[in-house]
Coordinates of N, CA, C and O and ligand atoms in Angstrom, one line a residue:
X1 N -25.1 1.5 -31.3 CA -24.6 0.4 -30.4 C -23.1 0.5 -30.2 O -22.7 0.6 -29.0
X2 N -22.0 0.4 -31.5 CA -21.3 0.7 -31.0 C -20.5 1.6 -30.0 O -19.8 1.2 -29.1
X3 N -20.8 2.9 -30.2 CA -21.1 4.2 -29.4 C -20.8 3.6 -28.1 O -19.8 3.7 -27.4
X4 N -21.7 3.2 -28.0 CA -22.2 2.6 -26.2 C -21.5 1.3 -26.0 O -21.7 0.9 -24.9
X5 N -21.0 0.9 -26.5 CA -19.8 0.1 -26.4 C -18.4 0.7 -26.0 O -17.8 0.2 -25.1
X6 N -18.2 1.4 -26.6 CA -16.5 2.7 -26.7 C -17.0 3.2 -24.9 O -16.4 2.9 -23.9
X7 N -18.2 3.8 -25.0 CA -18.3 4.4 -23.7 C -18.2 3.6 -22.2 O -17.6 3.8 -21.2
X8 N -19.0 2.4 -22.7 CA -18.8 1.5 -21.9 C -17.2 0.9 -21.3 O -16.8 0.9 -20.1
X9 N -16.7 0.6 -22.5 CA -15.2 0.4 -22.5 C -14.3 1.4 -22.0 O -13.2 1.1 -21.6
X10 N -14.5 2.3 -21.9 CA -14.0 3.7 -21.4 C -14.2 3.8 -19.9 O -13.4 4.1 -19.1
X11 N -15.3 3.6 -19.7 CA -15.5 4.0 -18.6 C -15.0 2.6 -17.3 O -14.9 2.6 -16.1
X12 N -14.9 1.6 -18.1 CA -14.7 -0.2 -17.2 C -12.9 0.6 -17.1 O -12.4 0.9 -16.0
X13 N -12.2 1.0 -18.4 CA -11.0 1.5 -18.1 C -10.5 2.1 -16.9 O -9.7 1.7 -16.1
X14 N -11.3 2.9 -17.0 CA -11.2 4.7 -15.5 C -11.4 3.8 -14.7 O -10.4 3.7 -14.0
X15 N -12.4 3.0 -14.4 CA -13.0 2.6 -13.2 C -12.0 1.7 -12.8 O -12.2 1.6 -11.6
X16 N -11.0 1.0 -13.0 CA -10.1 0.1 -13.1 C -8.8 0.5 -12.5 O -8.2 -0.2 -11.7
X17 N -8.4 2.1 -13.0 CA -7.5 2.5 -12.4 C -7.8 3.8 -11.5 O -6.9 4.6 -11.3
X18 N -9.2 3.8 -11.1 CA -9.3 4.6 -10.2 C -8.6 4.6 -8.7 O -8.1 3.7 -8.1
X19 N -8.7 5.6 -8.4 CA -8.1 5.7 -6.7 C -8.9 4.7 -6.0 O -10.0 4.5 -6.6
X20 N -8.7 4.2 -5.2 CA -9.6 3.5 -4.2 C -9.3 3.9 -2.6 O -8.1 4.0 -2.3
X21 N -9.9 4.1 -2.1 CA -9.8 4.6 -0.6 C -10.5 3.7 0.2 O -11.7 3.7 0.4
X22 N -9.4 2.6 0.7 CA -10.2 1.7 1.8 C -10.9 2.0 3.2 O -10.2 2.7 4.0
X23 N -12.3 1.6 3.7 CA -12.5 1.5 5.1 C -11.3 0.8 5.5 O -10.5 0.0 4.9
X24 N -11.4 1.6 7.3 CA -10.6 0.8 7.8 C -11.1 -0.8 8.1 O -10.1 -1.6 8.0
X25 N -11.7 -1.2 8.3 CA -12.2 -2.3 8.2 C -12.0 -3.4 7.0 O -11.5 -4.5 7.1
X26 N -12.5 -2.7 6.1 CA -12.4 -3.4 4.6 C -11.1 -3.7 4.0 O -10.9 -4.4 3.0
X27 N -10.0 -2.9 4.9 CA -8.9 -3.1 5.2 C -8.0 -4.3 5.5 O -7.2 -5.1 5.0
X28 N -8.9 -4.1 7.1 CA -8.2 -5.0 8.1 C -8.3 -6.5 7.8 O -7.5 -7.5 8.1
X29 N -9.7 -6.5 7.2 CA -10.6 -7.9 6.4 C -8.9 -8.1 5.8 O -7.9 -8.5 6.3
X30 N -9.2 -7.6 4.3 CA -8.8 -8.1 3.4 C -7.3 -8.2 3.8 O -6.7 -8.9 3.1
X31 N -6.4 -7.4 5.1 CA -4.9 -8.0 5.4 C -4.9 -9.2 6.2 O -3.9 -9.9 6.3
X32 N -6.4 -9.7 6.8 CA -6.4 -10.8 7.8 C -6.3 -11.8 6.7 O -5.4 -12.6 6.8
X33 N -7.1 -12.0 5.4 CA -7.4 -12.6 4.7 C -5.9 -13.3 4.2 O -5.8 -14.5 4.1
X34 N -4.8 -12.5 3.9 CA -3.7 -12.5 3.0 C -2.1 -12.7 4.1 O -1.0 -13.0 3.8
X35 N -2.9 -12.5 5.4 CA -1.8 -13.7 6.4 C -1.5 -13.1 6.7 O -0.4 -13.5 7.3
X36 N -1.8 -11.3 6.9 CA -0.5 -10.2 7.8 C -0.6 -10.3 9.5 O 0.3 -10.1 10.2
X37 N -2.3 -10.8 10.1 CA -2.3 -11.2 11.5 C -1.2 -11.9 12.2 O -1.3 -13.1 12.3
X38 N 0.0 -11.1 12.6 CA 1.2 -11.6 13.3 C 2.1 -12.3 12.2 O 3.0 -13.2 12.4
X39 N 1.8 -11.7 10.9 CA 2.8 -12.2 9.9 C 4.2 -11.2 10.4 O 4.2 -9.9 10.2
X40 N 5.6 -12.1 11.0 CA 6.6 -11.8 11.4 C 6.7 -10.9 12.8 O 7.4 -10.0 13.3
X41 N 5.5 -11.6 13.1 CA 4.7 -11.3 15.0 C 4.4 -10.0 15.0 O 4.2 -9.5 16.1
X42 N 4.4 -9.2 13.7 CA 3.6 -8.3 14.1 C 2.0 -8.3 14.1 O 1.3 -9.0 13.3
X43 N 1.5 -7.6 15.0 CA -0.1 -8.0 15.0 C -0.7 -7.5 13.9 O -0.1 -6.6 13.2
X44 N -2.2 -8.0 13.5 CA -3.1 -6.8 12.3 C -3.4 -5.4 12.9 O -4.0 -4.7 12.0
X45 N -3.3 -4.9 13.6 CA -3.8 -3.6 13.8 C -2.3 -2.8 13.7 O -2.2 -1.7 13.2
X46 N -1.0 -3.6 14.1 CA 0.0 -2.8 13.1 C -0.3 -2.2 11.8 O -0.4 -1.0 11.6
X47 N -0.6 -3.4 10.7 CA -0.4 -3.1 9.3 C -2.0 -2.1 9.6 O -1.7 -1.0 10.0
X48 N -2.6 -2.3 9.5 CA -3.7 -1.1 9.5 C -3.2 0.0 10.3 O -3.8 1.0 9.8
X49 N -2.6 0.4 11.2 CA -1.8 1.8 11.8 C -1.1 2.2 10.6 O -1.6 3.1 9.8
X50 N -0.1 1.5 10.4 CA 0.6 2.0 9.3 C 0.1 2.7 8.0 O 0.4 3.8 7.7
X51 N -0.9 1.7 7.4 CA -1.4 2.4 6.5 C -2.1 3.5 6.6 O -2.0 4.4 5.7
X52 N -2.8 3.6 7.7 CA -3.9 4.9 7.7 C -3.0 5.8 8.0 O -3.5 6.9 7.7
X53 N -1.6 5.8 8.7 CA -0.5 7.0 9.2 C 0.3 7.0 7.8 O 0.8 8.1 7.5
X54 N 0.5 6.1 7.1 CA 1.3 6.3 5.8 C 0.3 7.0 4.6 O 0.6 8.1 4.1
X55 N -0.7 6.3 4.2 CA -1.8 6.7 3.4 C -2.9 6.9 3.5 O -3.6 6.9 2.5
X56 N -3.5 7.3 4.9 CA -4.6 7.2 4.9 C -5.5 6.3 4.3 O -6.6 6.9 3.9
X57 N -5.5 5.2 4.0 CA -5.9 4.2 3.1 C -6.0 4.3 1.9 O -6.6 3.4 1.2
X58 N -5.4 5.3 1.4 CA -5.3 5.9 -0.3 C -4.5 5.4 -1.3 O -3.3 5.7 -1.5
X59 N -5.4 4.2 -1.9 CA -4.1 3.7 -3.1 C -3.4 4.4 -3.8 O -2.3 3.9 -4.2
X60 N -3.6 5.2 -4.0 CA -3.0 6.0 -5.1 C -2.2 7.1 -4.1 O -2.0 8.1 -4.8
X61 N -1.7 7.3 -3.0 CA -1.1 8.3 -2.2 C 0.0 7.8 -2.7 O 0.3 6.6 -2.9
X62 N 0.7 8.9 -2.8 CA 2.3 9.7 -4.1 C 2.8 10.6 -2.8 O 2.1 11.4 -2.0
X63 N 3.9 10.3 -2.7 CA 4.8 11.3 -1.6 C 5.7 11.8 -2.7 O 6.0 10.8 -3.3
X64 N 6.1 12.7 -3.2 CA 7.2 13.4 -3.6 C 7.8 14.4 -3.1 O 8.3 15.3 -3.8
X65 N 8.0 14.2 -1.7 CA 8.8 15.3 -0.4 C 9.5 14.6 0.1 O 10.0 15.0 1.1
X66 N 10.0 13.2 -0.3 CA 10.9 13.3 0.8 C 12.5 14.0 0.6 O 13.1 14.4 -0.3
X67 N 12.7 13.9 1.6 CA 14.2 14.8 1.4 C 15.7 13.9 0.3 O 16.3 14.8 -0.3
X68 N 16.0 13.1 0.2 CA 16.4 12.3 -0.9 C 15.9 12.2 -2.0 O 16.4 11.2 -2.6
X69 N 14.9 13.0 -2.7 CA 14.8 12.9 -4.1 C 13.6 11.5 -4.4 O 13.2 11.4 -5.5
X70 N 13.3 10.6 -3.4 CA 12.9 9.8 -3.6 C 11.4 9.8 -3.9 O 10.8 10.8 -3.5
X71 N 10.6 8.7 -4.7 CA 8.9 8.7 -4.3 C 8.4 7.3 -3.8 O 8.9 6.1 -4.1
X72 N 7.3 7.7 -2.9 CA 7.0 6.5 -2.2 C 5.6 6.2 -2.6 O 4.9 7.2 -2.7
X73 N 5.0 4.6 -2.9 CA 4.0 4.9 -3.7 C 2.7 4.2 -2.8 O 2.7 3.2 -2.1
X74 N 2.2 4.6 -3.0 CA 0.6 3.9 -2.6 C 0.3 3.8 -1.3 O 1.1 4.2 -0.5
X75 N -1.3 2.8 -1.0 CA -1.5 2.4 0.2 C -0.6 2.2 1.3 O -1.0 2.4 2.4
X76 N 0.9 1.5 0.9 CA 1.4 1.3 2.2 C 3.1 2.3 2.0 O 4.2 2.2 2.6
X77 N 2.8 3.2 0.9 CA 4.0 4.0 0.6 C 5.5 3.5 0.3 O 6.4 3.5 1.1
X78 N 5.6 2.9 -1.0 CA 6.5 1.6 -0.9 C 7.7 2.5 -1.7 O 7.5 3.1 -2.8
X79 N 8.6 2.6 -1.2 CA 9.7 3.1 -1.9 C 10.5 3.1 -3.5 O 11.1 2.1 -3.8
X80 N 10.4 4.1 -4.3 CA 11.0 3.6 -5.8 C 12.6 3.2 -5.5 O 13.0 2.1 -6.1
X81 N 13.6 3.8 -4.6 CA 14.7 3.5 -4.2 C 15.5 2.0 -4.2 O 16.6 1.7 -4.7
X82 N 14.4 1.2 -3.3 CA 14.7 -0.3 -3.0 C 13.7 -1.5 -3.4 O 13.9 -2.7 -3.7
X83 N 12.2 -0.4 -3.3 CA 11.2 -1.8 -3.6 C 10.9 -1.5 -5.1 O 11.6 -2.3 -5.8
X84 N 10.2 -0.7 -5.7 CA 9.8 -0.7 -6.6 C 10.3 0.1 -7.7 O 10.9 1.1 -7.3
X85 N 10.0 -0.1 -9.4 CA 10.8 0.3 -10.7 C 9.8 1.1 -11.3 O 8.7 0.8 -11.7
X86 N 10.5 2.7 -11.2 CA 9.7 3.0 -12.2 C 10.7 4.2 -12.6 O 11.9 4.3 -12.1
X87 N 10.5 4.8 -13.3 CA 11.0 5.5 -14.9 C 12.1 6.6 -14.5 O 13.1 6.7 -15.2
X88 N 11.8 7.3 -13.3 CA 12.5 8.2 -12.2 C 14.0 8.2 -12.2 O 14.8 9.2 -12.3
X89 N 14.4 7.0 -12.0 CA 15.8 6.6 -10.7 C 16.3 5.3 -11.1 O 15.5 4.4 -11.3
X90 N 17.4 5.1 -11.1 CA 17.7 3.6 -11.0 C 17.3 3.2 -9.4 O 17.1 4.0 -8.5
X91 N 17.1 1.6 -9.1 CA 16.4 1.0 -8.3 C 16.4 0.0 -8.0 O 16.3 -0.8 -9.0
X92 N 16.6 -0.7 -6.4 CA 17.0 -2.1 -6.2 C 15.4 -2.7 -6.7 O 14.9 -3.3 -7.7
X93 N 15.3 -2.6 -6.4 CA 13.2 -2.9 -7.3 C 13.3 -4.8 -6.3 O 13.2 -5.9 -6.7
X94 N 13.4 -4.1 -4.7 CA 13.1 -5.4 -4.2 C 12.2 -6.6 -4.9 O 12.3 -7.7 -5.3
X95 N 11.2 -5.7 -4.8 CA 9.3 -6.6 -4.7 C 9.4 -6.7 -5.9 O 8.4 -7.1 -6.5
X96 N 10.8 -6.5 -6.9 CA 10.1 -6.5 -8.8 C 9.0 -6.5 -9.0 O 8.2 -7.5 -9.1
X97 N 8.7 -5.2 -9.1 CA 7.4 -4.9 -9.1 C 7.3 -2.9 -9.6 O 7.9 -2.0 -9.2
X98 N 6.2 -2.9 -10.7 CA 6.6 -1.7 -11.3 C 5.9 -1.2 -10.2 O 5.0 -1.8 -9.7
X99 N 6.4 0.8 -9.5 CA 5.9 1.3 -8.7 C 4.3 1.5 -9.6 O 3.5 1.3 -8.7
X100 N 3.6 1.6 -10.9 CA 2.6 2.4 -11.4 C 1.8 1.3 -10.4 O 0.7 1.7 -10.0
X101 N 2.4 -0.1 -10.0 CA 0.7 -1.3 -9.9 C 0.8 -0.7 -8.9 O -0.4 -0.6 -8.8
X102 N 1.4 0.1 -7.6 CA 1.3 -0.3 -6.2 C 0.4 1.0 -5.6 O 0.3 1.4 -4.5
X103 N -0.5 1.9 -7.3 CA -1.0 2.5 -7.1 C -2.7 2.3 -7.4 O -3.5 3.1 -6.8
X104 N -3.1 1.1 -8.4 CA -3.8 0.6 -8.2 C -4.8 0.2 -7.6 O -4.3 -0.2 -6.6
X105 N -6.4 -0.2 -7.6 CA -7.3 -0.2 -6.5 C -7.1 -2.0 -6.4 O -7.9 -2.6 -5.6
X106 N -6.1 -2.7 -7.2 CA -5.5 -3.8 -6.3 C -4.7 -3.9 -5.4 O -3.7 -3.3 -5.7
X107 N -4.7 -4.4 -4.4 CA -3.5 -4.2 -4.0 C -3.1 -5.7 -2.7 O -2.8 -5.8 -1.5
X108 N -3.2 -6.6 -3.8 CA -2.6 -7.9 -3.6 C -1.3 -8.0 -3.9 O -0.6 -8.9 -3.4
X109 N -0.8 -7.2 -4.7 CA 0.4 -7.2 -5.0 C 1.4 -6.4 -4.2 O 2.6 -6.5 -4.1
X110 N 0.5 -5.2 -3.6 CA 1.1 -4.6 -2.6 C 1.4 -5.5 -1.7 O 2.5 -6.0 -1.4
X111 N 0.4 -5.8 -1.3 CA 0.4 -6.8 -0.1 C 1.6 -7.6 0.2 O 2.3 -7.8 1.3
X112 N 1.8 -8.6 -1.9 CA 3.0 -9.0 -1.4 C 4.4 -8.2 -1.1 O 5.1 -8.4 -0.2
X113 N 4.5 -7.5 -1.7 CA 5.2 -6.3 -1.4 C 6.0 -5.7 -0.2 O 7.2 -5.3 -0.1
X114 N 4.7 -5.6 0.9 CA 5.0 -4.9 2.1 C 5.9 -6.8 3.1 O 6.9 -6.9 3.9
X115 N 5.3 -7.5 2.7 CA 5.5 -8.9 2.7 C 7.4 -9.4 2.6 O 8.0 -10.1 3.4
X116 N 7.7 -9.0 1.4 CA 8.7 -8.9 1.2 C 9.6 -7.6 2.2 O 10.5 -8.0 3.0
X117 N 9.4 -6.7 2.2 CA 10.1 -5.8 3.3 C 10.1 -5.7 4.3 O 11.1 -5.2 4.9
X118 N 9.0 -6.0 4.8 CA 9.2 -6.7 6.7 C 10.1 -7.8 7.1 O 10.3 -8.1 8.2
X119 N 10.4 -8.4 6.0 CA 11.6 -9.8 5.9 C 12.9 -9.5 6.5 O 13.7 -10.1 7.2
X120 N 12.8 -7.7 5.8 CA 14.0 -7.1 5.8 C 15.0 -6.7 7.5 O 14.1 -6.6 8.3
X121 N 16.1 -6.6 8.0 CA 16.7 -6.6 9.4 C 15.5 -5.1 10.3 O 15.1 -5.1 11.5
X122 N 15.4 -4.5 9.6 CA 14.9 -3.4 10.2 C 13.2 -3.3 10.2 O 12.5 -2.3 10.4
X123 N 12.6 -4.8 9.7 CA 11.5 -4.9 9.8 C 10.3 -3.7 9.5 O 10.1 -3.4 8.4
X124 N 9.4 -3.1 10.7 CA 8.6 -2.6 10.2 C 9.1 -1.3 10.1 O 8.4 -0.4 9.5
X125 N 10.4 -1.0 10.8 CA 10.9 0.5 10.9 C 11.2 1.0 9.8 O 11.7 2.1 9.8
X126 N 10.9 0.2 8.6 CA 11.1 0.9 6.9 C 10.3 1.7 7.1 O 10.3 2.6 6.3
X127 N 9.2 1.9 8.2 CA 7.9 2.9 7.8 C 7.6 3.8 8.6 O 6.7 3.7 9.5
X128 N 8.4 4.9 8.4 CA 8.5 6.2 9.6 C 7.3 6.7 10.0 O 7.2 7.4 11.1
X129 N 6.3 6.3 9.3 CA 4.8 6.8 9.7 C 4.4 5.6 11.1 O 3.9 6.2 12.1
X130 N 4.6 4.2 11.1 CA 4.6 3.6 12.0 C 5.5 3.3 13.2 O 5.2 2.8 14.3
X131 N 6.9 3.8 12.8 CA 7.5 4.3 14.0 C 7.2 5.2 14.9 O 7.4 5.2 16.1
X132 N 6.5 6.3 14.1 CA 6.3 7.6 14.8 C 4.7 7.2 15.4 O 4.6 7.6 16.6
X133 N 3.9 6.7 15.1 CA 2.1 6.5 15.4 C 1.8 5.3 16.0 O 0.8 5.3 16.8
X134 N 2.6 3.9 15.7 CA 2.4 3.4 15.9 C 2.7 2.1 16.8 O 2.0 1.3 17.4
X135 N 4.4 2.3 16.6 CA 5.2 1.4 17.0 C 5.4 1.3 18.9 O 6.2 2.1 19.3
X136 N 4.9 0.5 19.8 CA 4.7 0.2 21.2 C 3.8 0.9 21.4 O 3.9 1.1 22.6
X137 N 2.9 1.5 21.1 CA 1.6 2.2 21.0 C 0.1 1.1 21.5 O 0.2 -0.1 21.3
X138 N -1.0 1.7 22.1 CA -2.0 0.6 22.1 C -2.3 0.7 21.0 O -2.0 1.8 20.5
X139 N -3.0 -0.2 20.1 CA -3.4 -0.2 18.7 C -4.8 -0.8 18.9 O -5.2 -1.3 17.8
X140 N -5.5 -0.9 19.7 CA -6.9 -1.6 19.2 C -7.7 -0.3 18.7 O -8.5 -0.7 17.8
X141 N -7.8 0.4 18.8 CA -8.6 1.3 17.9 C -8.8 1.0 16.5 O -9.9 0.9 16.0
X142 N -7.7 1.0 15.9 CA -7.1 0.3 14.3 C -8.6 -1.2 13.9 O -9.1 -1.5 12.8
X143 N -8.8 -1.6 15.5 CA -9.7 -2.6 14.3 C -11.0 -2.7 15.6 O -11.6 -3.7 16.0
X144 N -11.2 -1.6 16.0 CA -12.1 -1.4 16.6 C -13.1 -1.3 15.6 O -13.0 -0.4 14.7
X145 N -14.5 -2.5 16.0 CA -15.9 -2.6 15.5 C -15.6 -3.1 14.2 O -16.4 -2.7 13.3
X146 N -14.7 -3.8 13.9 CA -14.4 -4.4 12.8 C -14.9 -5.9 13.2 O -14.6 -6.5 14.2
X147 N -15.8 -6.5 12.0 CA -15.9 -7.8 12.0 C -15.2 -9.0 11.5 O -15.5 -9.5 10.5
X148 N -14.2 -9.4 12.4 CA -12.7 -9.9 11.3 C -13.1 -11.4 11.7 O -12.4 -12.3 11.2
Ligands
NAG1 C1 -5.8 9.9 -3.0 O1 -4.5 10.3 -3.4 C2 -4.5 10.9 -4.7 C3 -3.1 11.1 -5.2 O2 -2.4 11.9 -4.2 C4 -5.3 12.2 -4.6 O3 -5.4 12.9 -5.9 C5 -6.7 11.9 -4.1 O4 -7.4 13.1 -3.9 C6 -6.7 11.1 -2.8 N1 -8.0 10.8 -2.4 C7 -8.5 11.0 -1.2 C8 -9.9 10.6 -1.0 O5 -7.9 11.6 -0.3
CA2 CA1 -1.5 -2.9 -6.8

């Protein structure tokens, strides 16, 4: 019994901090849910461009190329530089927030996160993947056949 308890416990562990790879939809839901529809007038199929051009919806997506030495972490690729603290680099650690959560198959805390940096003067242009894919672009494909 115990046995199967340890294994049990082991495995609720793994499963906890596994990768998660969102539908796009399952996506779009859960940013409509958390207030990003025209949160700072950008529309919801922005923040879903972004992601899928930043992360392909991959919590756990790790950039370690960019040209500054820098890493960007997770679903919406949050910078260790300015938003987030981790072990690497000294760090404005906007979002106070350690980079390991924003790798997580939560990502409420992302959420607030991206939240806090669109506040920022340069808005959504922190995110070169959405400048380059997304930005004055038609975007309804992003939540096409999505039931929001
Ligand atoms: C998600 O990203 C992680 C870390 O880069 C990678 O190991 C994993 O294969 C990716 N998952 C998918 C489905 O692309
Ligand atoms: Ca998280």
């Amino acid at each position: 019994m115990r046995s199967m308890l340890i294994v049990f416990l082991f495995s609720y562990f793994f499963a906890r901090y596994d990768a998660k790879v969102f539908s796009q939809c399952e996506l779009a839901k859960k940013l409509k849910a958390q207030g990003l529809d025209n949160f700072h007038s950008y529309s919801l199929a922005n923040w879903v461009c972004m992601a899928k051009h930043e992360s392909k919806f991959n919590t756990s997506a790790l950039n370690t190329k960019n040209s500054d030495g820098t890493i960007d972490y997770g679903i919406f690729q949050v910078n260790n530089k300015w938003w987030c603290k981790d072990n690497k680099r000294s760090s404005k650690n906007g979002c106070n927030i350690a980079c390991s959560k924003l790798l997580d198959d939560d990502i409420d805390d992302d959420i607030t996160c991206i939240k806090r940096i669109v506040k920022d003067p340069n808005k959504m242009n922190a995110w070169n993947a959405w400048v380059k894919h997304c930005k004055g672009k038609d975007l309804s494909k992003y939540l096409a056949g999505c039931k929001l």
